[in-house]
């Protein structure tokens, strides 16, 4: 197994784990952790894609990385409105 395969498998498995965490709807902290893992997965996909010359996949994951950063902000960093949890604040 070469470096590109290791990167692909790491990105793929971490993306699946992140999707499970986000889909659980187990609260803002768990969802936020899912977005952190998604961000890491996107970074690894970007690296693997650039090494492999797969620019469309790199661009897709660059956009997904931005979305994941927003998810981290929304679920872990933003202060919820008084009396409203982060998952209810929308």
PDB file of C-alpha atoms in Angstrom:
ATOM      1  CA  UNK A   1       0.000   0.000   0.000  1.00  0.00           C
ATOM      2  CA  UNK A   2       1.517   3.322  -1.040  1.00  0.00           C
ATOM      3  CA  UNK A   3       1.054   6.823   0.398  1.00  0.00           C
ATOM      4  CA  UNK A   4      -1.849   7.757  -1.874  1.00  0.00           C
ATOM      5  CA  UNK A   5      -3.773   4.634  -0.820  1.00  0.00           C
ATOM      6  CA  UNK A   6      -3.155   5.377   2.854  1.00  0.00           C
ATOM      7  CA  UNK A   7      -4.423   8.939   2.379  1.00  0.00           C
ATOM      8  CA  UNK A   8      -7.507   7.785   0.494  1.00  0.00           C
ATOM      9  CA  UNK A   9      -8.431   5.169   3.080  1.00  0.00           C
ATOM     10  CA  UNK A  10      -7.794   7.583   5.951  1.00  0.00           C
ATOM     11  CA  UNK A  11      -9.993  10.243   4.343  1.00  0.00           C
ATOM     12  CA  UNK A  12     -12.710   7.745   3.468  1.00  0.00           C
ATOM     13  CA  UNK A  13     -12.934   6.089   6.891  1.00  0.00           C
ATOM     14  CA  UNK A  14     -12.752   9.375   8.803  1.00  0.00           C
ATOM     15  CA  UNK A  15     -15.498  10.782   6.548  1.00  0.00           C
ATOM     16  CA  UNK A  16     -17.738   7.822   7.374  1.00  0.00           C
ATOM     17  CA  UNK A  17     -17.111   8.254  11.099  1.00  0.00           C
ATOM     18  CA  UNK A  18     -17.883  11.971  10.845  1.00  0.00           C
ATOM     19  CA  UNK A  19     -21.113  11.274   8.945  1.00  0.00           C
ATOM     20  CA  UNK A  20     -22.227   8.889  11.692  1.00  0.00           C
ATOM     21  CA  UNK A  21     -21.521  11.476  14.397  1.00  0.00           C
ATOM     22  CA  UNK A  22     -23.385  14.239  12.558  1.00  0.00           C
ATOM     23  CA  UNK A  23     -26.341  11.981  11.742  1.00  0.00           C
ATOM     24  CA  UNK A  24     -26.766  10.832  15.359  1.00  0.00           C
ATOM     25  CA  UNK A  25     -28.302  14.185  16.328  1.00  0.00           C
ATOM     26  CA  UNK A  26     -26.807  13.577  19.782  1.00  0.00           C
ATOM     27  CA  UNK A  27     -26.326  17.250  20.612  1.00  0.00           C
ATOM     28  CA  UNK A  28     -24.205  20.174  19.561  1.00  0.00           C
ATOM     29  CA  UNK A  29     -20.935  18.835  20.981  1.00  0.00           C
ATOM     30  CA  UNK A  30     -21.103  15.476  19.173  1.00  0.00           C
ATOM     31  CA  UNK A  31     -22.181  17.168  15.936  1.00  0.00           C
ATOM     32  CA  UNK A  32     -19.327  19.671  16.298  1.00  0.00           C
ATOM     33  CA  UNK A  33     -16.848  16.846  16.786  1.00  0.00           C
ATOM     34  CA  UNK A  34     -18.248  15.276  13.617  1.00  0.00           C
ATOM     35  CA  UNK A  35     -17.529  18.517  11.749  1.00  0.00           C
ATOM     36  CA  UNK A  36     -13.970  18.557  13.115  1.00  0.00           C
ATOM     37  CA  UNK A  37     -13.438  15.041  11.780  1.00  0.00           C
ATOM     38  CA  UNK A  38     -15.079  16.021   8.468  1.00  0.00           C
ATOM     39  CA  UNK A  39     -12.607  18.936   8.252  1.00  0.00           C
ATOM     40  CA  UNK A  40      -9.675  16.593   8.752  1.00  0.00           C
ATOM     41  CA  UNK A  41     -11.091  14.245   6.145  1.00  0.00           C
ATOM     42  CA  UNK A  42     -11.399  17.124   3.677  1.00  0.00           C
ATOM     43  CA  UNK A  43      -7.789  18.156   4.253  1.00  0.00           C
ATOM     44  CA  UNK A  44      -6.587  14.603   3.620  1.00  0.00           C
ATOM     45  CA  UNK A  45      -8.780  14.331   0.501  1.00  0.00           C
ATOM     46  CA  UNK A  46      -7.331  17.613  -0.768  1.00  0.00           C
ATOM     47  CA  UNK A  47      -3.780  16.353  -0.222  1.00  0.00           C
ATOM     48  CA  UNK A  48      -4.483  12.994  -1.877  1.00  0.00           C
ATOM     49  CA  UNK A  49      -6.248  14.676  -4.791  1.00  0.00           C
ATOM     50  CA  UNK A  50      -3.439  17.122  -5.437  1.00  0.00           C
ATOM     51  CA  UNK A  51      -0.827  14.358  -5.305  1.00  0.00           C
ATOM     52  CA  UNK A  52      -2.927  12.298  -7.708  1.00  0.00           C
ATOM     53  CA  UNK A  53      -3.742  15.236 -10.004  1.00  0.00           C
ATOM     54  CA  UNK A  54      -7.491  14.930  -9.392  1.00  0.00           C
ATOM     55  CA  UNK A  55      -8.302  18.646  -9.309  1.00  0.00           C
ATOM     56  CA  UNK A  56     -12.126  18.344  -9.298  1.00  0.00           C
ATOM     57  CA  UNK A  57     -11.991  16.261  -6.113  1.00  0.00           C
ATOM     58  CA  UNK A  58      -9.552  18.744  -4.552  1.00  0.00           C
ATOM     59  CA  UNK A  59     -11.865  21.679  -5.349  1.00  0.00           C
ATOM     60  CA  UNK A  60     -14.907  19.796  -4.044  1.00  0.00           C
ATOM     61  CA  UNK A  61     -13.156  19.111  -0.757  1.00  0.00           C
ATOM     62  CA  UNK A  62     -11.917  22.680  -0.491  1.00  0.00           C
ATOM     63  CA  UNK A  63     -15.561  23.803  -0.606  1.00  0.00           C
ATOM     64  CA  UNK A  64     -16.576  21.058   1.837  1.00  0.00           C
ATOM     65  CA  UNK A  65     -13.761  22.177   4.147  1.00  0.00           C
ATOM     66  CA  UNK A  66     -15.291  25.670   4.244  1.00  0.00           C
ATOM     67  CA  UNK A  67     -18.727  24.205   5.003  1.00  0.00           C
ATOM     68  CA  UNK A  68     -17.207  22.073   7.765  1.00  0.00           C
ATOM     69  CA  UNK A  69     -15.497  25.108   9.309  1.00  0.00           C
ATOM     70  CA  UNK A  70     -18.912  26.802   9.393  1.00  0.00           C
ATOM     71  CA  UNK A  71     -20.300  23.672  11.102  1.00  0.00           C
ATOM     72  CA  UNK A  72     -17.554  23.840  13.729  1.00  0.00           C
ATOM     73  CA  UNK A  73     -18.364  27.500  14.337  1.00  0.00           C
ATOM     74  CA  UNK A  74     -22.099  26.845  14.492  1.00  0.00           C
ATOM     75  CA  UNK A  75     -22.004  23.860  16.831  1.00  0.00           C
ATOM     76  CA  UNK A  76     -18.919  24.481  18.976  1.00  0.00           C
ATOM     77  CA  UNK A  77     -17.934  28.154  18.916  1.00  0.00           C
ATOM     78  CA  UNK A  78     -21.071  30.280  18.488  1.00  0.00           C
ATOM     79  CA  UNK A  79     -22.875  31.280  21.631  1.00  0.00           C
ATOM     80  CA  UNK A  80     -26.518  30.189  21.382  1.00  0.00           C
ATOM     81  CA  UNK A  81     -29.245  32.763  21.844  1.00  0.00           C
ATOM     82  CA  UNK A  82     -30.322  32.891  25.477  1.00  0.00           C
ATOM     83  CA  UNK A  83     -32.626  30.006  26.292  1.00  0.00           C
ATOM     84  CA  UNK A  84     -32.000  28.238  22.968  1.00  0.00           C
ATOM     85  CA  UNK A  85     -29.584  25.356  22.395  1.00  0.00           C
ATOM     86  CA  UNK A  86     -27.203  25.413  19.401  1.00  0.00           C
ATOM     87  CA  UNK A  87     -29.156  22.644  17.675  1.00  0.00           C
ATOM     88  CA  UNK A  88     -32.401  24.601  17.998  1.00  0.00           C
ATOM     89  CA  UNK A  89     -30.905  27.967  16.986  1.00  0.00           C
ATOM     90  CA  UNK A  90     -30.660  26.955  13.310  1.00  0.00           C
TER      91      UNK A  90
END
